[in-house]
Amino acid sequence: MLIRREVPGDRAAVHDVPRAAFGKDAGPPPVEAVLLEALRECDGWLPALSCVAVVEGEVVGHVVGTRGYVGERPGVGLGPLSVRPEHQRRGVGLALVHTVLGAADALGEPFVALLGSPEYYGRFGFGPAAGHGIEAPDPAWGRYFQVRPLTAHDPAVRGTFRYAEPFDRV
Ligand SMILES: CC(C)(COP(=O)(O)OP(=O)(O)OC[C@H]1O[C@@H](n2cnc3c(N)ncnc32)[C@H](O)[C@@H]1OP(=O)(O)O)[C@@H](O)C(=O)NCCC(=O)NCCS
């Protein structure tokens, strides 16, 4: 498996990954696929944080981080993350998340926020966002809204996290 940045020729294959991962090969696309395409068209798309996993020349996994904010201060919102079903539970998701976190850290991003399972994301250093003074866009998300502080994190930045606009539509 190789992990690298997405390049223009990957676009169609990347588009198919959430559709397959979230179990809808036919019928209307799952919200994650719709979200991914809307994110790609929005101002918050961060090309350096769109990473693919490639096995034998095929894109089997994808993750993206997009621009979010706490007030005027930037951060990264993570997701969607998806791995094609036949490649799940082989470490692809693990490699993608480590890669996107390392890339965000190297770019000087201060933190990464996401809505997801604490059991899955805890291993990457994510913890309840409230513990870092960052509130979820929806308070009902509780402990499922998590933050991973990076090297440039400033603990003085406190407030409600705002995802890139397409997240508000799904
Ligand atoms: C969730 C997902 C991204 C994980 O990627 P993956 O490549 O399958 O996961 P990895 O092999 O890197 O997993 C490492 C560990 O994570 C845990 N894990 C994997 N999938 C999990 C799941 N669905 N729920 C809880 N824990 C999970 C396991 O502990 C696993 O280790 P194990 O196989 O020894 O038990 C992938 O399974 C997927 O795309 N699922 C469908 C879409 C989805 O639910 N996405 C969630 C993020 S939006």
PDB file of C-alpha atoms and ligand atoms in Angstrom:
ATOM      1  CA  MET A   1       0.000   0.000   0.000  1.00  0.00           C
ATOM      2  CA  LEU A   2       1.124   3.517  -0.843  1.00  0.00           C
ATOM      3  CA  ILE A   3      -0.302   6.682   0.701  1.00  0.00           C
ATOM      4  CA  ARG A   4       0.070   9.876  -1.302  1.00  0.00           C
ATOM      5  CA  ARG A   5      -1.660  13.119  -2.159  1.00  0.00           C
ATOM      6  CA  GLU A   6      -4.615  12.901  -4.485  1.00  0.00           C
ATOM      7  CA  VAL A   7      -3.794  13.936  -8.074  1.00  0.00           C
ATOM      8  CA  PRO A   8      -6.325  15.004 -10.758  1.00  0.00           C
ATOM      9  CA  GLY A   9      -6.451  11.533 -12.363  1.00  0.00           C
ATOM     10  CA  ASP A  10      -7.675  10.029  -9.073  1.00  0.00           C
ATOM     11  CA  ARG A  11     -10.890  12.001  -8.936  1.00  0.00           C
ATOM     12  CA  ALA A  12     -13.318   9.402 -10.317  1.00  0.00           C
ATOM     13  CA  ALA A  13     -11.802   6.615  -8.222  1.00  0.00           C
ATOM     14  CA  VAL A  14     -11.871   8.791  -5.099  1.00  0.00           C
ATOM     15  CA  HIS A  15     -15.510   9.594  -5.717  1.00  0.00           C
ATOM     16  CA  ASP A  16     -16.333   5.861  -5.718  1.00  0.00           C
ATOM     17  CA  VAL A  17     -14.646   5.099  -2.387  1.00  0.00           C
ATOM     18  CA  PRO A  18     -17.267   6.506   0.036  1.00  0.00           C
ATOM     19  CA  ARG A  19     -20.044   5.072  -2.118  1.00  0.00           C
ATOM     20  CA  ALA A  20     -18.521   1.603  -1.740  1.00  0.00           C
ATOM     21  CA  ALA A  21     -17.400   2.048   1.881  1.00  0.00           C
ATOM     22  CA  PHE A  22     -20.763   3.208   3.140  1.00  0.00           C
ATOM     23  CA  GLY A  23     -22.401   0.290   1.383  1.00  0.00           C
ATOM     24  CA  LYS A  24     -24.350   1.811  -1.462  1.00  0.00           C
ATOM     25  CA  ASP A  25     -23.027   0.652  -4.806  1.00  0.00           C
ATOM     26  CA  ALA A  26     -26.458   1.297  -6.335  1.00  0.00           C
ATOM     27  CA  GLY A  27     -29.162   3.874  -5.747  1.00  0.00           C
ATOM     28  CA  PRO A  28     -28.692   7.382  -4.431  1.00  0.00           C
ATOM     29  CA  PRO A  29     -25.180   8.107  -3.165  1.00  0.00           C
ATOM     30  CA  PRO A  30     -24.606   8.117   0.597  1.00  0.00           C
ATOM     31  CA  VAL A  31     -24.303  11.516   2.292  1.00  0.00           C
ATOM     32  CA  GLU A  32     -20.541  11.043   2.642  1.00  0.00           C
ATOM     33  CA  ALA A  33     -20.162  10.864  -1.159  1.00  0.00           C
ATOM     34  CA  VAL A  34     -22.351  13.947  -1.648  1.00  0.00           C
ATOM     35  CA  LEU A  35     -20.408  15.786   1.046  1.00  0.00           C
ATOM     36  CA  LEU A  36     -17.078  14.877  -0.515  1.00  0.00           C
ATOM     37  CA  GLU A  37     -18.074  16.302  -3.902  1.00  0.00           C
ATOM     38  CA  ALA A  38     -19.487  19.486  -2.324  1.00  0.00           C
ATOM     39  CA  LEU A  39     -16.312  19.955  -0.275  1.00  0.00           C
ATOM     40  CA  ARG A  40     -14.223  19.628  -3.404  1.00  0.00           C
ATOM     41  CA  GLU A  41     -16.056  22.580  -4.937  1.00  0.00           C
ATOM     42  CA  CYS A  42     -15.899  24.826  -1.864  1.00  0.00           C
ATOM     43  CA  ASP A  43     -13.338  27.385  -0.664  1.00  0.00           C
ATOM     44  CA  GLY A  44     -12.325  25.143   2.217  1.00  0.00           C
ATOM     45  CA  TRP A  45     -10.859  22.344   0.068  1.00  0.00           C
ATOM     46  CA  LEU A  46      -7.221  21.790   1.044  1.00  0.00           C
ATOM     47  CA  PRO A  47      -5.554  19.841  -1.805  1.00  0.00           C
ATOM     48  CA  ALA A  48      -2.513  19.029   0.334  1.00  0.00           C
ATOM     49  CA  LEU A  49      -4.782  17.227   2.796  1.00  0.00           C
ATOM     50  CA  SER A  50      -6.618  15.031   0.306  1.00  0.00           C
ATOM     51  CA  CYS A  51      -4.811  11.696   0.602  1.00  0.00           C
ATOM     52  CA  VAL A  52      -5.367   8.397  -1.166  1.00  0.00           C
ATOM     53  CA  ALA A  53      -4.326   4.837  -0.352  1.00  0.00           C
ATOM     54  CA  VAL A  54      -3.285   2.873  -3.428  1.00  0.00           C
ATOM     55  CA  VAL A  55      -2.970  -0.916  -3.673  1.00  0.00           C
ATOM     56  CA  GLU A  56      -1.729  -2.425  -6.923  1.00  0.00           C
ATOM     57  CA  GLY A  57      -2.535   0.793  -8.753  1.00  0.00           C
ATOM     58  CA  GLU A  58      -6.102   1.031  -7.427  1.00  0.00           C
ATOM     59  CA  VAL A  59      -7.365   3.761  -5.094  1.00  0.00           C
ATOM     60  CA  VAL A  60      -8.810   1.819  -2.145  1.00  0.00           C
ATOM     61  CA  GLY A  61      -9.048   4.527   0.500  1.00  0.00           C
ATOM     62  CA  HIS A  62      -9.365   8.267   0.862  1.00  0.00           C
ATOM     63  CA  VAL A  63      -9.363  10.931   3.544  1.00  0.00           C
ATOM     64  CA  VAL A  64      -9.577  14.698   3.371  1.00  0.00           C
ATOM     65  CA  GLY A  65      -9.103  17.579   5.765  1.00  0.00           C
ATOM     66  CA  THR A  66     -10.831  20.865   4.959  1.00  0.00           C
ATOM     67  CA  ARG A  67     -10.652  24.398   6.317  1.00  0.00           C
ATOM     68  CA  GLY A  68     -12.636  25.097   9.464  1.00  0.00           C
ATOM     69  CA  TYR A  69     -12.495  27.890  12.021  1.00  0.00           C
ATOM     70  CA  VAL A  70     -12.856  28.762  15.661  1.00  0.00           C
ATOM     71  CA  GLY A  71     -13.844  32.409  15.359  1.00  0.00           C
ATOM     72  CA  GLU A  72     -11.301  33.818  12.907  1.00  0.00           C
ATOM     73  CA  ARG A  73      -8.679  31.228  13.806  1.00  0.00           C
ATOM     74  CA  PRO A  74      -8.195  28.383  11.320  1.00  0.00           C
ATOM     75  CA  GLY A  75      -8.199  24.670  12.009  1.00  0.00           C
ATOM     76  CA  VAL A  76      -8.851  21.517  10.016  1.00  0.00           C
ATOM     77  CA  GLY A  77     -12.085  19.508   9.885  1.00  0.00           C
ATOM     78  CA  LEU A  78     -11.452  15.831   9.084  1.00  0.00           C
ATOM     79  CA  GLY A  79     -13.596  13.664   6.852  1.00  0.00           C
ATOM     80  CA  PRO A  80     -15.012  11.843   5.156  1.00  0.00           C
ATOM     81  CA  LEU A  81     -12.640   8.909   5.731  1.00  0.00           C
ATOM     82  CA  SER A  82     -13.450   5.768   3.809  1.00  0.00           C
ATOM     83  CA  VAL A  83     -11.880   2.494   2.749  1.00  0.00           C
ATOM     84  CA  ARG A  84     -13.308   0.138   0.127  1.00  0.00           C
ATOM     85  CA  PRO A  85     -14.996  -2.823   1.906  1.00  0.00           C
ATOM     86  CA  GLU A  86     -12.671  -5.488   0.498  1.00  0.00           C
ATOM     87  CA  HIS A  87      -9.683  -3.570   1.933  1.00  0.00           C
ATOM     88  CA  GLN A  88     -11.094  -2.743   5.372  1.00  0.00           C
ATOM     89  CA  ARG A  89      -9.444  -3.954   8.594  1.00  0.00           C
ATOM     90  CA  ARG A  90      -6.016  -4.173   6.981  1.00  0.00           C
ATOM     91  CA  GLY A  91      -4.554  -0.951   8.290  1.00  0.00           C
ATOM     92  CA  VAL A  92      -5.530   1.326   5.389  1.00  0.00           C
ATOM     93  CA  GLY A  93      -7.625   3.671   7.565  1.00  0.00           C
ATOM     94  CA  LEU A  94      -4.845   3.734  10.139  1.00  0.00           C
ATOM     95  CA  ALA A  95      -2.269   4.746   7.514  1.00  0.00           C
ATOM     96  CA  LEU A  96      -4.531   7.414   6.016  1.00  0.00           C
ATOM     97  CA  VAL A  97      -5.270   9.074   9.351  1.00  0.00           C
ATOM     98  CA  HIS A  98      -1.620   9.055  10.439  1.00  0.00           C
ATOM     99  CA  THR A  99      -0.661  10.544   7.081  1.00  0.00           C
ATOM    100  CA  VAL A 100      -3.212  13.353   7.083  1.00  0.00           C
ATOM    101  CA  LEU A 101      -2.321  14.262  10.683  1.00  0.00           C
ATOM    102  CA  GLY A 102       1.383  14.346   9.842  1.00  0.00           C
ATOM    103  CA  ALA A 103       0.733  16.461   6.767  1.00  0.00           C
ATOM    104  CA  ALA A 104      -1.460  18.908   8.712  1.00  0.00           C
ATOM    105  CA  ASP A 105       1.199  19.186  11.412  1.00  0.00           C
ATOM    106  CA  ALA A 106       3.933  19.804   8.824  1.00  0.00           C
ATOM    107  CA  LEU A 107       1.802  22.514   7.212  1.00  0.00           C
ATOM    108  CA  GLY A 108       1.589  24.320  10.564  1.00  0.00           C
ATOM    109  CA  GLU A 109      -2.110  23.652  11.088  1.00  0.00           C
ATOM    110  CA  PRO A 110      -2.969  24.016  14.788  1.00  0.00           C
ATOM    111  CA  PHE A 111      -5.513  21.239  15.285  1.00  0.00           C
ATOM    112  CA  VAL A 112      -7.758  18.702  13.571  1.00  0.00           C
ATOM    113  CA  ALA A 113     -11.393  18.281  14.582  1.00  0.00           C
ATOM    114  CA  LEU A 114     -13.826  15.499  13.706  1.00  0.00           C
ATOM    115  CA  LEU A 115     -17.083  13.804  14.530  1.00  0.00           C
ATOM    116  CA  GLY A 116     -16.415  10.113  15.007  1.00  0.00           C
ATOM    117  CA  SER A 117     -15.976   7.143  17.282  1.00  0.00           C
ATOM    118  CA  PRO A 118     -13.777   7.906  20.324  1.00  0.00           C
ATOM    119  CA  GLU A 119     -12.766   4.239  20.337  1.00  0.00           C
ATOM    120  CA  TYR A 120     -11.404   4.452  16.789  1.00  0.00           C
ATOM    121  CA  TYR A 121      -9.877   7.931  16.891  1.00  0.00           C
ATOM    122  CA  GLY A 122      -8.481   7.872  20.435  1.00  0.00           C
ATOM    123  CA  ARG A 123      -5.446   5.934  19.181  1.00  0.00           C
ATOM    124  CA  PHE A 124      -4.440   8.921  17.030  1.00  0.00           C
ATOM    125  CA  GLY A 125      -4.418  11.355  19.952  1.00  0.00           C
ATOM    126  CA  PHE A 126      -7.938  12.647  19.454  1.00  0.00           C
ATOM    127  CA  GLY A 127      -9.829  13.504  22.618  1.00  0.00           C
ATOM    128  CA  PRO A 128     -13.046  15.277  23.569  1.00  0.00           C
ATOM    129  CA  ALA A 129     -12.944  18.730  21.955  1.00  0.00           C
ATOM    130  CA  ALA A 130     -14.399  20.310  25.088  1.00  0.00           C
ATOM    131  CA  GLY A 131     -11.187  19.351  26.898  1.00  0.00           C
ATOM    132  CA  HIS A 132      -9.378  21.730  24.536  1.00  0.00           C
ATOM    133  CA  GLY A 133     -11.934  24.528  24.916  1.00  0.00           C
ATOM    134  CA  ILE A 134     -13.439  23.817  21.490  1.00  0.00           C
ATOM    135  CA  GLU A 135     -17.187  23.330  21.239  1.00  0.00           C
ATOM    136  CA  ALA A 136     -19.009  21.215  18.665  1.00  0.00           C
ATOM    137  CA  PRO A 137     -21.166  22.949  16.055  1.00  0.00           C
ATOM    138  CA  ASP A 138     -24.002  20.878  17.574  1.00  0.00           C
ATOM    139  CA  PRO A 139     -23.804  20.401  21.369  1.00  0.00           C
ATOM    140  CA  ALA A 140     -25.647  17.068  20.999  1.00  0.00           C
ATOM    141  CA  TRP A 141     -22.480  15.553  19.476  1.00  0.00           C
ATOM    142  CA  GLY A 142     -20.975  15.348  22.976  1.00  0.00           C
ATOM    143  CA  ARG A 143     -17.854  13.204  23.264  1.00  0.00           C
ATOM    144  CA  TYR A 144     -18.084  12.185  19.601  1.00  0.00           C
ATOM    145  CA  PHE A 145     -16.772  15.603  18.595  1.00  0.00           C
ATOM    146  CA  GLN A 146     -13.032  15.322  19.073  1.00  0.00           C
ATOM    147  CA  VAL A 147      -9.900  17.369  18.605  1.00  0.00           C
ATOM    148  CA  ARG A 148      -6.299  16.371  18.002  1.00  0.00           C
ATOM    149  CA  PRO A 149      -4.028  19.315  18.881  1.00  0.00           C
ATOM    150  CA  LEU A 150      -0.966  19.674  16.629  1.00  0.00           C
ATOM    151  CA  THR A 151       2.379  21.339  17.280  1.00  0.00           C
ATOM    152  CA  ALA A 152       1.098  24.830  16.407  1.00  0.00           C
ATOM    153  CA  HIS A 153      -1.922  24.531  18.685  1.00  0.00           C
ATOM    154  CA  ASP A 154      -2.676  27.600  20.781  1.00  0.00           C
ATOM    155  CA  PRO A 155      -4.720  26.645  23.862  1.00  0.00           C
ATOM    156  CA  ALA A 156      -5.948  30.250  24.045  1.00  0.00           C
ATOM    157  CA  VAL A 157      -8.077  29.579  20.964  1.00  0.00           C
ATOM    158  CA  ARG A 158     -11.462  28.679  22.433  1.00  0.00           C
ATOM    159  CA  GLY A 159     -14.977  28.690  21.041  1.00  0.00           C
ATOM    160  CA  THR A 160     -17.262  26.875  18.645  1.00  0.00           C
ATOM    161  CA  PHE A 161     -15.798  25.036  15.677  1.00  0.00           C
ATOM    162  CA  ARG A 162     -17.223  25.889  12.261  1.00  0.00           C
ATOM    163  CA  TYR A 163     -16.739  23.312   9.507  1.00  0.00           C
ATOM    164  CA  ALA A 164     -16.433  24.180   5.823  1.00  0.00           C
ATOM    165  CA  GLU A 165     -19.882  25.210   4.617  1.00  0.00           C
ATOM    166  CA  PRO A 166     -20.928  21.928   2.875  1.00  0.00           C
ATOM    167  CA  PHE A 167     -20.988  20.142   6.249  1.00  0.00           C
ATOM    168  CA  ASP A 168     -23.986  22.334   7.155  1.00  0.00           C
ATOM    169  CA  ARG A 169     -25.935  20.945   4.213  1.00  0.00           C
ATOM    170  CA  VAL A 170     -25.683  17.220   5.029  1.00  0.00           C
TER     171      VAL A 170
HETATM  172  C1  LIG B   1     -13.802   2.996   9.496  1.00  0.00           C
HETATM  173  C2  LIG B   1     -12.766   2.780   8.390  1.00  0.00           C
HETATM  174  C3  LIG B   1     -12.370   4.091   7.774  1.00  0.00           C
HETATM  175  C4  LIG B   1     -11.526   2.135   9.067  1.00  0.00           C
HETATM  176  O1  LIG B   1     -10.560   1.853   8.076  1.00  0.00           O
HETATM  177  P1  LIG B   1      -9.910   0.407   7.996  1.00  0.00           P
HETATM  178  O2  LIG B   1      -8.836   0.449   6.982  1.00  0.00           O
HETATM  179  O3  LIG B   1     -10.985  -0.602   7.829  1.00  0.00           O
HETATM  180  O4  LIG B   1      -9.341   0.273   9.459  1.00  0.00           O
HETATM  181  P2  LIG B   1      -7.927  -0.247   9.950  1.00  0.00           P
HETATM  182  O5  LIG B   1      -7.615  -1.584   9.380  1.00  0.00           O
HETATM  183  O6  LIG B   1      -6.926   0.806   9.761  1.00  0.00           O
HETATM  184  O7  LIG B   1      -8.363  -0.398  11.461  1.00  0.00           O
HETATM  185  C5  LIG B   1      -7.507  -0.479  12.497  1.00  0.00           C
HETATM  186  C6  LIG B   1      -8.352  -0.760  13.724  1.00  0.00           C
HETATM  187  O8  LIG B   1      -9.436   0.125  13.795  1.00  0.00           O
HETATM  188  C7  LIG B   1     -10.558  -0.511  14.385  1.00  0.00           C
HETATM  189  N1  LIG B   1     -11.666  -0.435  13.456  1.00  0.00           N
HETATM  190  C8  LIG B   1     -11.667  -0.591  12.127  1.00  0.00           C
HETATM  191  N2  LIG B   1     -12.887  -0.416  11.622  1.00  0.00           N
HETATM  192  C9  LIG B   1     -13.678  -0.137  12.663  1.00  0.00           C
HETATM  193  C10 LIG B   1     -15.041   0.137  12.771  1.00  0.00           C
HETATM  194  N3  LIG B   1     -15.869   0.162  11.728  1.00  0.00           N
HETATM  195  N4  LIG B   1     -15.527   0.410  14.017  1.00  0.00           N
HETATM  196  C11 LIG B   1     -14.708   0.375  15.107  1.00  0.00           C
HETATM  197  N5  LIG B   1     -13.404   0.111  15.032  1.00  0.00           N
HETATM  198  C12 LIG B   1     -12.898  -0.139  13.835  1.00  0.00           C
HETATM  199  C13 LIG B   1     -10.162  -1.883  14.716  1.00  0.00           C
HETATM  200  O9  LIG B   1      -9.717  -1.917  16.046  1.00  0.00           O
HETATM  201  C14 LIG B   1      -9.006  -2.122  13.787  1.00  0.00           C
HETATM  202  O10 LIG B   1      -8.137  -3.024  14.289  1.00  0.00           O
HETATM  203  P3  LIG B   1      -8.479  -4.619  14.205  1.00  0.00           P
HETATM  204  O11 LIG B   1      -8.755  -4.923  12.751  1.00  0.00           O
HETATM  205  O12 LIG B   1      -7.225  -5.243  14.735  1.00  0.00           O
HETATM  206  O13 LIG B   1      -9.678  -4.822  15.067  1.00  0.00           O
HETATM  207  C15 LIG B   1     -13.271   1.820   7.304  1.00  0.00           C
HETATM  208  O14 LIG B   1     -13.568   0.581   7.865  1.00  0.00           O
HETATM  209  C16 LIG B   1     -14.487   2.338   6.549  1.00  0.00           C
HETATM  210  O15 LIG B   1     -14.367   3.019   5.534  1.00  0.00           O
HETATM  211  N6  LIG B   1     -15.687   1.989   7.039  1.00  0.00           N
HETATM  212  C17 LIG B   1     -16.906   2.407   6.400  1.00  0.00           C
HETATM  213  C18 LIG B   1     -17.035   3.905   6.426  1.00  0.00           C
HETATM  214  C19 LIG B   1     -16.976   4.490   7.832  1.00  0.00           C
HETATM  215  O16 LIG B   1     -17.618   3.981   8.750  1.00  0.00           O
HETATM  216  N7  LIG B   1     -16.223   5.581   8.024  1.00  0.00           N
HETATM  217  C20 LIG B   1     -16.103   6.204   9.315  1.00  0.00           C
HETATM  218  C21 LIG B   1     -15.428   7.528   9.244  1.00  0.00           C
HETATM  219  S1  LIG B   1     -16.473   8.757   8.469  1.00  0.00           S
END
